[in-house]
Amino acid sequence: MPPPPALVLQPHMPWRWLAPRRLPGAAQAYGAGFAELLRRPPALAIGCGRQAALATRLLRARGSAVVQVLDPRLSPRHWDLVVVPEHDRLRGDNVLTLLGSLHPIDDAWLAAARAAFPPFGALPSPRTALLVGGPAALAPWTTEAAASVFRHLATQLRDTGGSVLASTSRRTPPAVAAALRDAFAGVPGVVWCGERDGPNPYAGLLGWAERIVCTPDSVNLLSEACATRVPVTVAMPLTAHGRARDFRAALHARGRLADATDVHGAATHTIAPLRETARIATRIRERLALDASD
């Protein structure tokens, strides 16, 4: 069976401001392509984000079963199912919650990542993946604090051996990227700070990591790190507050996060990866009475 089509929807004004509220003429909000989809609605539609929530709401009115991922900022009664992270606190009879975020990472994904980046496997062990995001409203860490983390980890690797697999994101400030390069100069491994460093090795970093250190700002980053079977710790944890702090606390309660001191040693127990996507997919099939092949 071919994969279902995926649409990136950009509603026109004024619906972009008002989505997912349904106003007169909303069927034209996404242009001719989506208007045609409304004329021939699919059996199932899944949308993610507030802009897509208007689309799934319109499709439901035409007979599609619809699932909306992330809080649509409107009553969930307008959708068949709404899927949200636990830390969003939205609840209802048709609301499914998960710890963290949805992602494709499982053992097969990690094996494919290792196959795509075989040179990483030759780096000195233990291989420490360092995943760097950027300061955020719920985790306003500073360049100075990040640089201190980088220097501490680099010193540990120089003293006891091992290698680093580091990457930044689009949100990483240039000063933080510069501090990352400076701290790990001469340390075996990979430091990727953008396209000038070649193809993004993020998948390979997760695939080959023997331990992972994350900044505290991104639920997605931390969810994907915790989908592996290696120890994960959060750098600068006290800078997180609100939902970011609650998510980290939930991971600690589940036993999925290591203390900062523990992550530098080998795992002494079997680590259960955090993989919510398959569980949520099963719940959706059950609630909507879908066949497993759907």
Short mmCIF file of C-alpha atoms in Angstrom, two decimals:
data_model
loop_
_atom_site.label_atom_id
_atom_site.label_comp_id
_atom_site.label_asym_id
_atom_site.label_seq_id
_atom_site.Cartn_x
_atom_site.Cartn_y
_atom_site.Cartn_z
CA MET A 1 0.00 0.00 0.00
CA PRO A 2 1.48 3.40 -0.94
CA PRO A 3 2.09 5.86 1.91
CA PRO A 4 -0.72 8.35 2.47
CA PRO A 5 -0.16 11.84 1.07
CA ALA A 6 1.34 14.45 3.37
CA LEU A 7 0.33 18.08 2.95
CA VAL A 8 2.08 21.17 4.29
CA LEU A 9 -0.75 23.65 4.71
CA GLN A 10 -0.37 27.43 4.82
CA PRO A 11 -3.77 29.05 5.35
CA HIS A 12 -4.41 32.44 3.80
CA MET A 13 -5.34 35.49 5.82
CA PRO A 14 -7.47 35.92 7.91
CA TRP A 15 -7.70 32.19 8.66
CA ARG A 16 -4.00 32.04 9.50
CA TRP A 17 -4.68 34.32 12.46
CA LEU A 18 -7.92 32.68 13.52
CA ALA A 19 -7.34 28.94 12.96
CA PRO A 20 -8.80 26.60 14.06
CA ARG A 21 -11.93 28.74 14.39
CA ARG A 22 -14.32 28.11 11.53
CA LEU A 23 -15.49 31.26 9.76
CA PRO A 24 -17.55 31.70 6.59
CA GLY A 25 -15.42 30.78 3.59
CA ALA A 26 -13.03 28.63 5.63
CA ALA A 27 -13.17 25.91 2.96
CA GLN A 28 -11.06 28.23 0.77
CA ALA A 29 -8.48 28.91 3.49
CA TYR A 30 -5.84 26.58 2.02
CA GLY A 31 -6.36 27.08 -1.70
CA ALA A 32 -7.55 24.89 -4.56
CA GLY A 33 -5.62 21.74 -3.59
CA PHE A 34 -7.24 21.45 -0.19
CA ALA A 35 -10.64 22.46 -1.58
CA GLU A 36 -10.38 19.41 -3.86
CA LEU A 37 -9.54 17.25 -0.85
CA LEU A 38 -12.70 18.49 0.84
CA ARG A 39 -14.70 17.33 -2.17
CA ARG A 40 -13.16 13.85 -1.84
CA PRO A 41 -12.39 13.55 1.88
CA PRO A 42 -10.11 10.71 3.05
CA ALA A 43 -11.27 8.10 5.53
CA LEU A 44 -8.69 9.32 8.04
CA ALA A 45 -6.86 12.64 8.37
CA ILE A 46 -4.14 13.48 10.90
CA GLY A 47 -3.03 17.06 11.45
CA CYS A 48 -0.34 18.63 13.60
CA GLY A 49 -0.35 22.16 14.93
CA ARG A 50 -2.88 24.96 15.12
CA GLN A 51 -2.77 25.84 11.41
CA ALA A 52 -3.59 22.24 10.47
CA ALA A 53 -6.31 22.03 13.13
CA LEU A 54 -8.67 24.06 10.95
CA ALA A 55 -8.06 21.63 8.08
CA THR A 56 -8.82 18.55 10.18
CA ARG A 57 -11.90 20.25 11.58
CA LEU A 58 -13.17 20.97 8.05
CA LEU A 59 -12.47 17.40 6.95
CA ARG A 60 -14.38 16.01 9.92
CA ALA A 61 -17.41 18.00 8.83
CA ARG A 62 -17.14 16.23 5.45
CA GLY A 63 -17.06 12.75 7.02
CA SER A 64 -13.38 12.02 7.67
CA ALA A 65 -12.25 10.56 10.96
CA VAL A 66 -9.69 13.07 12.24
CA VAL A 67 -6.85 13.08 14.74
CA GLN A 68 -5.29 16.37 15.82
CA VAL A 69 -1.77 16.33 17.25
CA LEU A 70 -0.90 19.11 19.76
CA ASP A 71 -3.32 21.33 21.61
CA PRO A 72 -5.54 23.09 19.04
CA ARG A 73 -6.36 25.83 21.60
CA LEU A 74 -10.04 25.06 21.17
CA SER A 75 -12.33 22.47 22.77
CA PRO A 76 -11.23 18.94 21.75
CA ARG A 77 -14.88 18.09 20.96
CA HIS A 78 -14.30 19.42 17.43
CA TRP A 79 -12.03 16.42 16.62
CA ASP A 80 -12.42 12.67 16.98
CA LEU A 81 -9.15 12.41 18.90
CA VAL A 82 -6.59 14.93 20.11
CA VAL A 83 -3.05 13.80 20.98
CA VAL A 84 -1.03 16.00 23.35
CA PRO A 85 2.03 15.70 25.58
CA GLU A 86 1.26 15.11 29.25
CA HIS A 87 2.88 18.41 30.20
CA ASP A 88 0.32 20.36 28.10
CA ARG A 89 -2.36 19.49 30.68
CA LEU A 90 -5.21 19.35 28.13
CA ARG A 91 -7.58 16.55 29.16
CA GLY A 92 -10.86 15.11 27.89
CA ASP A 93 -12.63 11.88 26.97
CA ASN A 94 -11.16 12.02 23.46
CA VAL A 95 -7.70 13.29 24.48
CA LEU A 96 -4.75 10.87 24.36
CA THR A 97 -1.64 11.89 26.26
CA LEU A 98 1.96 10.84 25.80
CA LEU A 99 5.22 11.48 27.60
CA GLY A 100 7.32 13.67 25.34
CA SER A 101 6.79 13.91 21.61
CA LEU A 102 6.03 11.66 18.65
CA HIS A 103 9.02 10.55 16.58
CA PRO A 104 10.08 7.64 14.35
CA ILE A 105 13.03 6.41 16.44
CA ASP A 106 13.10 2.69 17.18
CA ASP A 107 15.71 -0.07 16.91
CA ALA A 108 15.39 -0.30 13.12
CA TRP A 109 15.78 3.48 12.78
CA LEU A 110 18.90 3.44 14.95
CA ALA A 111 20.38 0.54 12.97
CA ALA A 112 19.81 2.45 9.73
CA ALA A 113 21.46 5.50 11.30
CA ARG A 114 24.55 3.47 12.20
CA ALA A 115 24.69 2.07 8.67
CA ALA A 116 24.53 5.61 7.25
CA PHE A 117 27.45 6.86 9.39
CA PRO A 118 29.82 3.89 9.81
CA PRO A 119 32.96 5.99 10.59
CA PHE A 120 31.44 7.03 13.91
CA GLY A 121 31.70 3.45 15.11
CA ALA A 122 35.50 3.64 14.94
CA LEU A 123 35.70 6.60 17.33
CA PRO A 124 37.13 5.95 20.81
CA SER A 125 34.69 4.58 23.36
CA PRO A 126 32.73 5.76 25.23
CA ARG A 127 31.13 7.93 22.56
CA THR A 128 29.28 10.85 24.16
CA ALA A 129 26.60 12.54 22.07
CA LEU A 130 26.16 16.19 23.01
CA LEU A 131 22.89 17.60 21.64
CA VAL A 132 22.74 21.39 21.82
CA GLY A 133 19.56 23.37 21.23
CA GLY A 134 19.12 27.00 22.16
CA PRO A 135 17.91 29.13 25.07
CA ALA A 136 14.12 29.24 25.30
CA ALA A 137 11.47 30.95 27.40
CA LEU A 138 11.10 27.83 29.56
CA ALA A 139 14.85 27.15 29.70
CA PRO A 140 16.75 30.46 29.44
CA TRP A 141 20.26 29.11 29.82
CA THR A 142 23.22 31.34 29.01
CA THR A 143 26.23 31.06 26.71
CA GLU A 144 28.49 31.12 29.76
CA ALA A 145 26.66 28.21 31.41
CA ALA A 146 26.78 26.18 28.20
CA ALA A 147 30.48 26.90 27.72
CA SER A 148 31.14 25.64 31.25
CA VAL A 149 29.32 22.37 30.45
CA PHE A 150 31.35 21.98 27.25
CA ARG A 151 34.67 22.59 29.00
CA HIS A 152 33.83 20.16 31.81
CA LEU A 153 32.89 17.38 29.40
CA ALA A 154 35.91 18.03 27.17
CA THR A 155 38.23 17.85 30.17
CA GLN A 156 36.66 14.58 31.26
CA LEU A 157 37.12 13.08 27.78
CA ARG A 158 40.73 14.22 27.61
CA ASP A 159 41.47 12.79 31.06
CA THR A 160 39.67 9.44 30.81
CA GLY A 161 39.33 8.84 27.08
CA GLY A 162 36.42 8.62 24.73
CA SER A 163 35.06 10.82 21.96
CA VAL A 164 32.38 13.43 21.38
CA LEU A 165 29.53 13.44 18.87
CA ALA A 166 28.21 17.00 19.10
CA SER A 167 25.60 18.86 17.09
CA THR A 168 23.79 22.16 17.30
CA SER A 169 20.36 23.18 16.01
CA ARG A 170 18.94 26.12 14.07
CA ARG A 171 18.20 27.74 17.44
CA THR A 172 21.78 27.59 18.72
CA PRO A 173 23.31 31.08 19.06
CA PRO A 174 26.58 31.58 17.13
CA ALA A 175 28.44 32.31 20.37
CA VAL A 176 27.37 28.93 21.77
CA ALA A 177 28.49 27.15 18.59
CA ALA A 178 31.85 28.93 18.83
CA ALA A 179 32.22 27.86 22.47
CA LEU A 180 31.41 24.28 21.47
CA ARG A 181 34.11 24.23 18.79
CA ASP A 182 36.64 25.81 21.11
CA ALA A 183 35.99 23.43 24.01
CA PHE A 184 36.34 20.25 21.93
CA ALA A 185 39.30 21.29 19.81
CA GLY A 186 41.64 18.31 19.79
CA VAL A 187 39.07 15.90 21.29
CA PRO A 188 38.37 12.90 19.04
CA GLY A 189 34.97 12.97 17.42
CA VAL A 190 32.61 15.17 15.44
CA VAL A 191 31.40 18.71 16.09
CA TRP A 192 28.64 19.73 13.66
CA CYS A 193 27.43 23.33 13.76
CA GLY A 194 25.71 23.70 10.41
CA GLU A 195 25.76 22.88 6.72
CA ARG A 196 29.34 24.10 6.32
CA ASP A 197 30.35 21.04 8.35
CA GLY A 198 28.76 18.66 5.85
CA PRO A 199 25.58 16.57 6.00
CA ASN A 200 23.70 16.73 9.27
CA PRO A 201 24.91 13.70 11.31
CA TYR A 202 22.15 13.85 13.94
CA ALA A 203 20.81 10.36 13.19
CA GLY A 204 24.32 8.92 13.35
CA LEU A 205 24.95 10.64 16.66
CA LEU A 206 21.93 8.93 18.20
CA GLY A 207 22.76 5.62 16.54
CA TRP A 208 26.36 5.44 17.75
CA ALA A 209 26.09 7.20 21.12
CA GLU A 210 26.96 5.27 24.25
CA ARG A 211 25.73 8.11 26.45
CA ILE A 212 23.91 11.35 25.67
CA VAL A 213 23.94 14.85 27.15
CA CYS A 214 21.14 17.28 26.12
CA THR A 215 20.45 20.92 26.78
CA PRO A 216 17.12 21.37 28.64
CA ASP A 217 15.20 23.49 26.15
CA SER A 218 13.65 21.04 23.67
CA VAL A 219 11.06 18.36 24.43
CA ASN A 220 11.65 16.89 20.96
CA LEU A 221 15.42 16.68 21.43
CA LEU A 222 15.11 15.04 24.83
CA SER A 223 12.35 12.68 23.67
CA GLU A 224 14.51 11.45 20.79
CA ALA A 225 17.55 11.03 23.02
CA CYS A 226 15.46 8.97 25.45
CA ALA A 227 14.29 6.74 22.58
CA THR A 228 17.78 5.19 22.52
CA ARG A 229 18.99 2.52 24.94
CA VAL A 230 21.84 4.55 26.48
CA PRO A 231 22.07 6.81 29.57
CA VAL A 232 20.76 10.34 29.04
CA THR A 233 21.36 13.38 31.21
CA VAL A 234 20.19 16.98 31.00
CA ALA A 235 22.77 19.75 31.18
CA MET A 236 21.92 22.96 33.06
CA PRO A 237 18.73 21.35 34.48
CA LEU A 238 17.97 24.12 36.96
CA THR A 239 17.40 26.61 34.15
CA ALA A 240 14.24 24.74 33.12
CA HIS A 241 10.88 25.78 34.54
CA GLY A 242 7.20 25.30 33.75
CA ARG A 243 6.47 22.57 31.22
CA ALA A 244 10.16 21.96 30.50
CA ARG A 245 10.81 21.28 34.18
CA ASP A 246 7.69 19.09 34.46
CA PHE A 247 8.77 16.97 31.48
CA ARG A 248 12.23 16.41 32.94
CA ALA A 249 10.65 15.49 36.30
CA ALA A 250 8.40 12.94 34.57
CA LEU A 251 11.40 11.36 32.86
CA HIS A 252 13.21 11.17 36.21
CA ALA A 253 10.16 9.56 37.80
CA ARG A 254 10.13 6.94 35.06
CA GLY A 255 13.84 6.30 35.67
CA ARG A 256 14.84 7.32 32.16
CA LEU A 257 17.25 10.14 33.07
CA ALA A 258 20.65 9.55 34.63
CA ASP A 259 22.29 11.86 37.13
CA ALA A 260 25.03 14.02 35.67
CA THR A 261 27.68 11.92 37.41
CA ASP A 262 26.18 8.61 36.27
CA VAL A 263 26.12 9.43 32.57
CA HIS A 264 29.91 9.45 32.45
CA GLY A 265 30.06 5.77 33.35
CA ALA A 266 28.85 2.71 31.52
CA ALA A 267 25.22 1.71 31.91
CA THR A 268 24.93 -0.83 34.72
CA HIS A 269 21.35 -1.90 33.96
CA THR A 270 19.07 -2.46 31.01
CA ILE A 271 17.61 0.83 29.82
CA ALA A 272 14.04 0.84 28.53
CA PRO A 273 13.75 3.37 25.70
CA LEU A 274 10.97 5.95 25.69
CA ARG A 275 8.99 5.27 22.51
CA GLU A 276 5.44 6.54 22.59
CA THR A 277 4.63 6.62 18.87
CA ALA A 278 3.70 2.93 18.53
CA ARG A 279 1.59 3.03 21.71
CA ILE A 280 -0.32 6.09 20.54
CA ALA A 281 -0.86 4.55 17.09
CA THR A 282 -2.35 1.47 18.75
CA ARG A 283 -4.64 3.61 20.90
CA ILE A 284 -5.83 5.54 17.83
CA ARG A 285 -6.63 2.30 15.99
CA GLU A 286 -8.56 1.02 18.99
CA ARG A 287 -10.52 4.21 19.56
CA LEU A 288 -11.38 4.71 15.88
CA ALA A 289 -11.87 0.97 15.19
CA LEU A 290 -9.23 0.99 12.46
CA ASP A 291 -7.63 -2.10 10.97
CA ALA A 292 -3.88 -2.43 11.68
CA SER A 293 -3.20 -2.05 7.95
CA ASP A 294 -4.92 1.36 7.85
#
